[in-house]
Tab-separated table of C-alpha atoms and ligand atoms in Angstrom:
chain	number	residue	atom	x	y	z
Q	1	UNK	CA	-18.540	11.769	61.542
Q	2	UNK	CA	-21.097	9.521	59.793
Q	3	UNK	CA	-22.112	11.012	56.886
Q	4	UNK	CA	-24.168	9.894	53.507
Q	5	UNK	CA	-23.608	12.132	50.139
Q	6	UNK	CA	-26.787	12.070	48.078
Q	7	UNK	CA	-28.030	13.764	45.034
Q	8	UNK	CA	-28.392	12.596	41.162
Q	9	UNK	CA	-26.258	11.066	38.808
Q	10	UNK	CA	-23.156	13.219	37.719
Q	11	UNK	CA	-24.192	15.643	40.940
Q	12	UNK	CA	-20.295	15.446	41.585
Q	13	UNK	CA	-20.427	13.203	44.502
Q	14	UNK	CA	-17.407	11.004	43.950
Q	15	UNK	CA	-15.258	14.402	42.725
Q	16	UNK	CA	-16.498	16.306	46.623
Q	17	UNK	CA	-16.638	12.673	48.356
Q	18	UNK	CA	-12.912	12.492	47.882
Q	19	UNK	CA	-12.081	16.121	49.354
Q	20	UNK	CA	-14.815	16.105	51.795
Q	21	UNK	CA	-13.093	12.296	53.011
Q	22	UNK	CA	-9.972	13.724	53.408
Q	23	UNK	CA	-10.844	17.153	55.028
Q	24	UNK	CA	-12.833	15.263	57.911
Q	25	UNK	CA	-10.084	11.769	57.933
Q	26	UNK	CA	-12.721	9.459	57.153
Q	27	UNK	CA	-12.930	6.903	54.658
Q	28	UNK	CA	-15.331	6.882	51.712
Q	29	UNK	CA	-17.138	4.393	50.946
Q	30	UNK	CA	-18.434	4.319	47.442
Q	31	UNK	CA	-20.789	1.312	46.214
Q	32	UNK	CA	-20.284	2.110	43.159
Q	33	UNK	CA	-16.856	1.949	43.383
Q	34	UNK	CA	-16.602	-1.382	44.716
Q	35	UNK	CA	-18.832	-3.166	42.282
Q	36	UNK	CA	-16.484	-1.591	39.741
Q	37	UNK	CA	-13.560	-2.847	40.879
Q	38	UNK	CA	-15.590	-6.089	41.356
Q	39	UNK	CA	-16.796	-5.935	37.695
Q	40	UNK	CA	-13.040	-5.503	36.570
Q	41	UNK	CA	-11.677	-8.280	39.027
Q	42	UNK	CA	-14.548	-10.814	37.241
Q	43	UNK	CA	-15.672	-11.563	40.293
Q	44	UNK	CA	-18.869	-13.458	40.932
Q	45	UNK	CA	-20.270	-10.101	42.367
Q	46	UNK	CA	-19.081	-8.217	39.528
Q	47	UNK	CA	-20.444	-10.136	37.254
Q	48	UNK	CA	-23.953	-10.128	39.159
Q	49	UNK	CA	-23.597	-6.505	39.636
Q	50	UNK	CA	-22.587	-5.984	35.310
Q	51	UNK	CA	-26.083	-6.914	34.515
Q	52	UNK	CA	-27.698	-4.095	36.713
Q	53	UNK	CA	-25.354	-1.378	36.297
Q	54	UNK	CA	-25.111	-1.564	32.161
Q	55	UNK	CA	-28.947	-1.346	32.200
Q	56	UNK	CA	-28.317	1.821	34.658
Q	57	UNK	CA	-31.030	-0.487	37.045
Q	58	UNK	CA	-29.550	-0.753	40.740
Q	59	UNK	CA	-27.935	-3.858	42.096
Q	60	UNK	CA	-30.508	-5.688	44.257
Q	61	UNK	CA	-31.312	-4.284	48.307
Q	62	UNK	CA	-30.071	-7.473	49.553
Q	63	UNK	CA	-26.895	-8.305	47.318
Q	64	UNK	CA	-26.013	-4.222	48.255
Q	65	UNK	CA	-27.055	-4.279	51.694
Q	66	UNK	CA	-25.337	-7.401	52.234
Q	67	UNK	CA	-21.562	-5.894	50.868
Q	68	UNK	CA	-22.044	-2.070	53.035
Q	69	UNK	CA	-22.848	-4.775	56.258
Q	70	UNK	CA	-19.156	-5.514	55.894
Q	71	UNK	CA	-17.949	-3.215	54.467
Q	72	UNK	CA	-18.779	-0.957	57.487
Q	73	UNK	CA	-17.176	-3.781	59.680
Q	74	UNK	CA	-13.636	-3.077	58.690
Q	75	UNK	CA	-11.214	-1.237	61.082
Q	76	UNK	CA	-11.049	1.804	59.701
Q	77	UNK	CA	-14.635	3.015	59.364
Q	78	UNK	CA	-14.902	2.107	63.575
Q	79	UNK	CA	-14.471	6.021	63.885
Q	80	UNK	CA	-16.316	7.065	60.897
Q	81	UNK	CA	-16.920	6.851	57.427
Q	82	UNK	CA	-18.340	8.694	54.061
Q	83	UNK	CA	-21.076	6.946	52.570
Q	84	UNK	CA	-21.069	7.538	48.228
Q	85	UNK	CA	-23.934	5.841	46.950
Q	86	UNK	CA	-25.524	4.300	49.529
Q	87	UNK	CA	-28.314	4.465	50.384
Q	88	UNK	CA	-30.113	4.544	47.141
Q	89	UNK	CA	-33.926	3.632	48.313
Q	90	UNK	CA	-36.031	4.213	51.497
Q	91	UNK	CA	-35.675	0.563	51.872
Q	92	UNK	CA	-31.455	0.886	52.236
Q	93	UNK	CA	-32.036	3.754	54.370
Q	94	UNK	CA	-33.735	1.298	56.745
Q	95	UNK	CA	-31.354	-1.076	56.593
Q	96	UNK	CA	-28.158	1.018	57.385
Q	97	UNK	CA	-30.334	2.687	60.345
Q	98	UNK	CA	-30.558	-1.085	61.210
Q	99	UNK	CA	-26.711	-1.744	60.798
Q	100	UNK	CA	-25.633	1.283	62.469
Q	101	UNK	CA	-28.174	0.699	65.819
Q	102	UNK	CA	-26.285	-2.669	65.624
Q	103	UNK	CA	-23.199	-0.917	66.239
Q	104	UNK	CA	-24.246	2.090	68.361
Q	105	UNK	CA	-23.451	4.588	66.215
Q	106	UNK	CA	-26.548	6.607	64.328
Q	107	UNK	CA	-25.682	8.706	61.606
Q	108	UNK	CA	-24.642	12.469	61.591
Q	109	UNK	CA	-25.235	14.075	58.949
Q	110	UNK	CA	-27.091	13.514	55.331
Q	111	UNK	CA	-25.206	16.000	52.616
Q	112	UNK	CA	-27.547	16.488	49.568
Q	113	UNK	CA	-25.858	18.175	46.412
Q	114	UNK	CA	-28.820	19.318	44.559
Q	115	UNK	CA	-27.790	20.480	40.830
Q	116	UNK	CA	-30.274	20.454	38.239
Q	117	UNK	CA	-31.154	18.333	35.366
Q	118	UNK	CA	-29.421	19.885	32.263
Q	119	UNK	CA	-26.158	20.475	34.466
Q	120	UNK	CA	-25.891	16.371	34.966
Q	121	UNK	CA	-26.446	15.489	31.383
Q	122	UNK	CA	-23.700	17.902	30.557
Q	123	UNK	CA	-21.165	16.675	33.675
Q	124	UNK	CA	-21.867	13.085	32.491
Q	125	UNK	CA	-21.580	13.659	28.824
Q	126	UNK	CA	-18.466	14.674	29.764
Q	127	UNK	CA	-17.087	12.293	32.490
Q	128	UNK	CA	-13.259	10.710	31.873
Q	129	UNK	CA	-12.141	8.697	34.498
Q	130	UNK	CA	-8.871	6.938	35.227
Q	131	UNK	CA	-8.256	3.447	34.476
Q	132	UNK	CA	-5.194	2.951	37.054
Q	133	UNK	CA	-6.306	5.770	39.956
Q	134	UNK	CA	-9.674	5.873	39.347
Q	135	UNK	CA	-9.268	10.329	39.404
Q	136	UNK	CA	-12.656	11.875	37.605
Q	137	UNK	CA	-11.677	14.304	34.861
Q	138	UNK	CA	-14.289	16.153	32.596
Q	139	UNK	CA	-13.614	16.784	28.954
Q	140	UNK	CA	-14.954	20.557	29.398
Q	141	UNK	CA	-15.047	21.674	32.855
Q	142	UNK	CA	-11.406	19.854	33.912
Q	143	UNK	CA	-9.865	18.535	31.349
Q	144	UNK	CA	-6.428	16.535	31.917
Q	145	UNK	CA	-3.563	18.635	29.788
Q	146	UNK	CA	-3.389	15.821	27.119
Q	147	UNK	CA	-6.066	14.429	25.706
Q	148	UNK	CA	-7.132	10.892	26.920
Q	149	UNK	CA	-4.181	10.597	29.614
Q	150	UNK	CA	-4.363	11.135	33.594
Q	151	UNK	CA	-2.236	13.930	34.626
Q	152	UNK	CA	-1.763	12.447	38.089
Q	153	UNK	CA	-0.442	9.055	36.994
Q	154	UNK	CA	-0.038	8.885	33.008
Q	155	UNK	CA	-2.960	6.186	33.236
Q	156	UNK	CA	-5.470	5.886	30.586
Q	157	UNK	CA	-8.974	7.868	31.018
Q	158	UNK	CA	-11.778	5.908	29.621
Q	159	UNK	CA	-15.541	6.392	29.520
Q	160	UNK	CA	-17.834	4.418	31.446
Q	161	UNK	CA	-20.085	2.185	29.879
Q	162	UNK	CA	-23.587	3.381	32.003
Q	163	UNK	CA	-22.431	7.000	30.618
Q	164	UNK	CA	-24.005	6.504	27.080
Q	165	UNK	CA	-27.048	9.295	26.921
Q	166	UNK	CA	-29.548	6.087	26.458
Q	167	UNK	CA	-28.303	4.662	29.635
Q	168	UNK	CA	-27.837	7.806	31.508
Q	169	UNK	CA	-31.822	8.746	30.649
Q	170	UNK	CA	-32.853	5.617	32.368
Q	171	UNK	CA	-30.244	6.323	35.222
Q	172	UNK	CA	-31.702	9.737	35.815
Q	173	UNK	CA	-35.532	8.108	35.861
Q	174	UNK	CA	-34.410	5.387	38.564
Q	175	UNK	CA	-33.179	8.385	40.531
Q	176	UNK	CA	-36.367	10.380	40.048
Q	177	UNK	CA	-38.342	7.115	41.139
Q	178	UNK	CA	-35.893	5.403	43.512
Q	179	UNK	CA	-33.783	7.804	45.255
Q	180	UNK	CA	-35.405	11.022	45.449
Q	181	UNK	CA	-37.682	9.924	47.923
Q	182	UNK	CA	-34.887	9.612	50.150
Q	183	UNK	CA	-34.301	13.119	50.549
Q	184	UNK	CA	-38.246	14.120	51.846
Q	185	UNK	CA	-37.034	10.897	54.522
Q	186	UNK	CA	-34.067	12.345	55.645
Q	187	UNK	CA	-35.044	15.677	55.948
Q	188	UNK	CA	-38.270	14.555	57.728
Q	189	UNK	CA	-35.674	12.461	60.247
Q	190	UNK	CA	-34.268	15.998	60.385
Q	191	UNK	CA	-31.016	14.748	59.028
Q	192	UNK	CA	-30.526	16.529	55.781
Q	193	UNK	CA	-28.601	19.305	55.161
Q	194	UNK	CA	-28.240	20.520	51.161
Q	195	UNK	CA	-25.935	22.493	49.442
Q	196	UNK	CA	-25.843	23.781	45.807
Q	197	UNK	CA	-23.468	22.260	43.734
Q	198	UNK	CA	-23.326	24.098	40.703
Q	199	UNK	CA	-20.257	26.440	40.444
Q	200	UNK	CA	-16.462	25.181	40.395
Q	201	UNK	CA	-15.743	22.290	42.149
Q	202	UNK	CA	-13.557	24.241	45.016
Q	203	UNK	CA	-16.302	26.527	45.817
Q	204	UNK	CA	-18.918	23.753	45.787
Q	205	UNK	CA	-16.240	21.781	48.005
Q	206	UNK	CA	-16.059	25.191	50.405
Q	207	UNK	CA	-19.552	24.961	50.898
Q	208	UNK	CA	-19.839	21.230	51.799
Q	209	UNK	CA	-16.954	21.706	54.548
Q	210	UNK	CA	-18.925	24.668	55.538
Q	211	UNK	CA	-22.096	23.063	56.162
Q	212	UNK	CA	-20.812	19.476	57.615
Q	213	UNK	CA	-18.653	21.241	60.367
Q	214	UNK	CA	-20.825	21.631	63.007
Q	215	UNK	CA	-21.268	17.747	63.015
Q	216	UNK	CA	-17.519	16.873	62.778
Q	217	UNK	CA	-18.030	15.564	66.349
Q	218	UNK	CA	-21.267	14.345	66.442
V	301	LIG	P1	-22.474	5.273	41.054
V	301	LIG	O1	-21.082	5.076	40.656
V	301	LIG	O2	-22.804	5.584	42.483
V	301	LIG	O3	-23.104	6.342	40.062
V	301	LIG	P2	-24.069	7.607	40.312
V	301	LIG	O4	-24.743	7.765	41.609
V	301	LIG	O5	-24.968	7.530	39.145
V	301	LIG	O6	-23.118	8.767	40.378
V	301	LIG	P3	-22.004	9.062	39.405
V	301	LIG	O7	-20.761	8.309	39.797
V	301	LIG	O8	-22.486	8.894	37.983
V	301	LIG	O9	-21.825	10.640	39.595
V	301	LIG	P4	-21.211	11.489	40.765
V	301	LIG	O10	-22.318	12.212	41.476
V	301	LIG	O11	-20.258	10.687	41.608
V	301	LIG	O12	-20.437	12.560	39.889
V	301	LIG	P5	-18.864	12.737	39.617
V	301	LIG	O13	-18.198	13.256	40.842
V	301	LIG	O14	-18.288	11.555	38.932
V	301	LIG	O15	-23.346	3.972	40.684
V	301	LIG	C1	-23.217	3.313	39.457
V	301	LIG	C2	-24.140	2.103	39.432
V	301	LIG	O16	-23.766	1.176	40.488
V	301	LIG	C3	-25.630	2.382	39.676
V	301	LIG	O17	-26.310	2.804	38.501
V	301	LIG	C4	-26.109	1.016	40.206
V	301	LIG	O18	-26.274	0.096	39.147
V	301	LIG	C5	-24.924	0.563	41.057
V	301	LIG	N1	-25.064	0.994	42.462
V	301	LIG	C6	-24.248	1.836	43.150
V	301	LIG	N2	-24.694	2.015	44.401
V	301	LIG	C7	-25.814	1.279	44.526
V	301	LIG	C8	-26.746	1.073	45.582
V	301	LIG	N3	-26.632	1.688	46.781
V	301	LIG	N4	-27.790	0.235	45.360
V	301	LIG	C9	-27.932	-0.399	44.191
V	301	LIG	N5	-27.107	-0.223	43.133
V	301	LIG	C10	-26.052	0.608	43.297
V	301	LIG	O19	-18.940	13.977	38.567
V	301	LIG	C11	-19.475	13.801	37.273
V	301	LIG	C12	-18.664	14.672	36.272
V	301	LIG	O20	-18.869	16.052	36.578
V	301	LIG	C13	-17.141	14.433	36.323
V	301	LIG	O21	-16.635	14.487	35.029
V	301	LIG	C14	-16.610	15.613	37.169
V	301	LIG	O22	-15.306	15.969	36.788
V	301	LIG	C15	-17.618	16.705	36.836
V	301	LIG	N6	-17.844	17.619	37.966
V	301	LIG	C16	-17.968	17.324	39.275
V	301	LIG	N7	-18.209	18.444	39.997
V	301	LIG	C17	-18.268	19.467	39.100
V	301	LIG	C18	-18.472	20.883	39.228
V	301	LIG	N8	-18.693	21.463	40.416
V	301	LIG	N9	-18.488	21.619	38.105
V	301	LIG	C19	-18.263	21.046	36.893
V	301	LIG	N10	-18.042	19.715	36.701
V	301	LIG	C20	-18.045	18.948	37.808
């Protein structure tokens, strides 16, 4: 299956991407994630990337575009692969319909977790995540058993800078402007299926599984 996650900031796509990933045995692919580590490694990438992300903007089309191209060319995303993230803009969308023609291989499914706007001010307030495994905690709604440590590796849970309510404001507007588009596109292309995601994260995680098995094959 080739499948993109969409839907706003602090929708919970990185908590289902990682269930959904493993339920299917695909990887997931999370831009975010890599210009993270990127930003953390110093690279010259990360340090491009810094700029855009602290301001909550998005990283340029091309410098984005340009890291999914291979990203998607590694071995283990020949038979299939969660996209996180990406695309962000009717202009990505293009692009990866571009890469994937290029390799033969169109795109399933397009999973939209539609939660409203007080909910992800709330689930982002509240975001911990884990310096060493990278697990997403939340100081309300999952909250590790002591204060400021991952349970799953004794690694220390930090905020993330772009998580500041200023920054998360302007985050939410880019989404309005930028990404929301991409859903009236998709389901247009008659690609989009949505779910609610409001409710505990195993029922929200049911659902998803529910509504991406008939294109496990396809
Ligand atoms: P990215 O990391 O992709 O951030 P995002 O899309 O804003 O999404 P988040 O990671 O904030 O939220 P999420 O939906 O994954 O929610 P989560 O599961 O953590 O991008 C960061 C930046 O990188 C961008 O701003 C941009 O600069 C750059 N970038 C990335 N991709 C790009 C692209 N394609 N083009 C250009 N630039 C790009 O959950 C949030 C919280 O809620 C957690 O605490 C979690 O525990 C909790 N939670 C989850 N589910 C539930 C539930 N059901 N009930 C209660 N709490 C829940």
């Amino acid at each position: 299956m080739r499948l993109v996650l969409v839907g706003p900031p602090g929708a919970g796509k990185g908590t289902q991407a990682e269930f959904i990933a493993e339920n299917f045995g695909i990887p997931k692919i999370s831009t975010g994630d890599i210009f993270r580590a990127n930003v953390s490694g110093g690279t010259d990438l990360g340090k491009l990337a810094k700029k855009y992300m602290d301001a909550g903007d998005l990283v340029p089309d091309e410098v984005t575009n340009a890291m999914v191209r291979d990203r998607l060319a590694q071995p283990d995303a020949k038979d299939g692969f969660l996209l996180d993230g990406f695309p962000r803009n009717v202009a990505q969308a293009g692009e990866l319909d571009r890469m994937l023609d290029e390799l033969g291989a169109p795109l399933s499914v397009v999973l939209d977790l539609d939660v409203d706007f007080d909910e992800v001010v709330k689930r982002l307030s509240g975001r911990r995540t884990c310096k060493s495994c990278g697990h997403v905690w939340h100081l309300e709604y999952d909250p590790p058993k002591v204060a400021g440590i991952c349970d799953r590796d004794g690694g220390e849970l930090y905020q993330r800078d772009d998580d500041q309510p200023e920054t998360v404001r302007h985050r939410l507007e880019v989404y309005h402007l930028q990404t929301e588009p991409l859903i009236g596109f998709y389901r247009e292309a008659g690609r989009l299926v949505a779910i609610d995601a409001l409710g505990p994260v195993e029922d929200v995680t049911e659902r998803a599984i529910g509504a991406l098995t008939p294109f496990a094959n396809s």
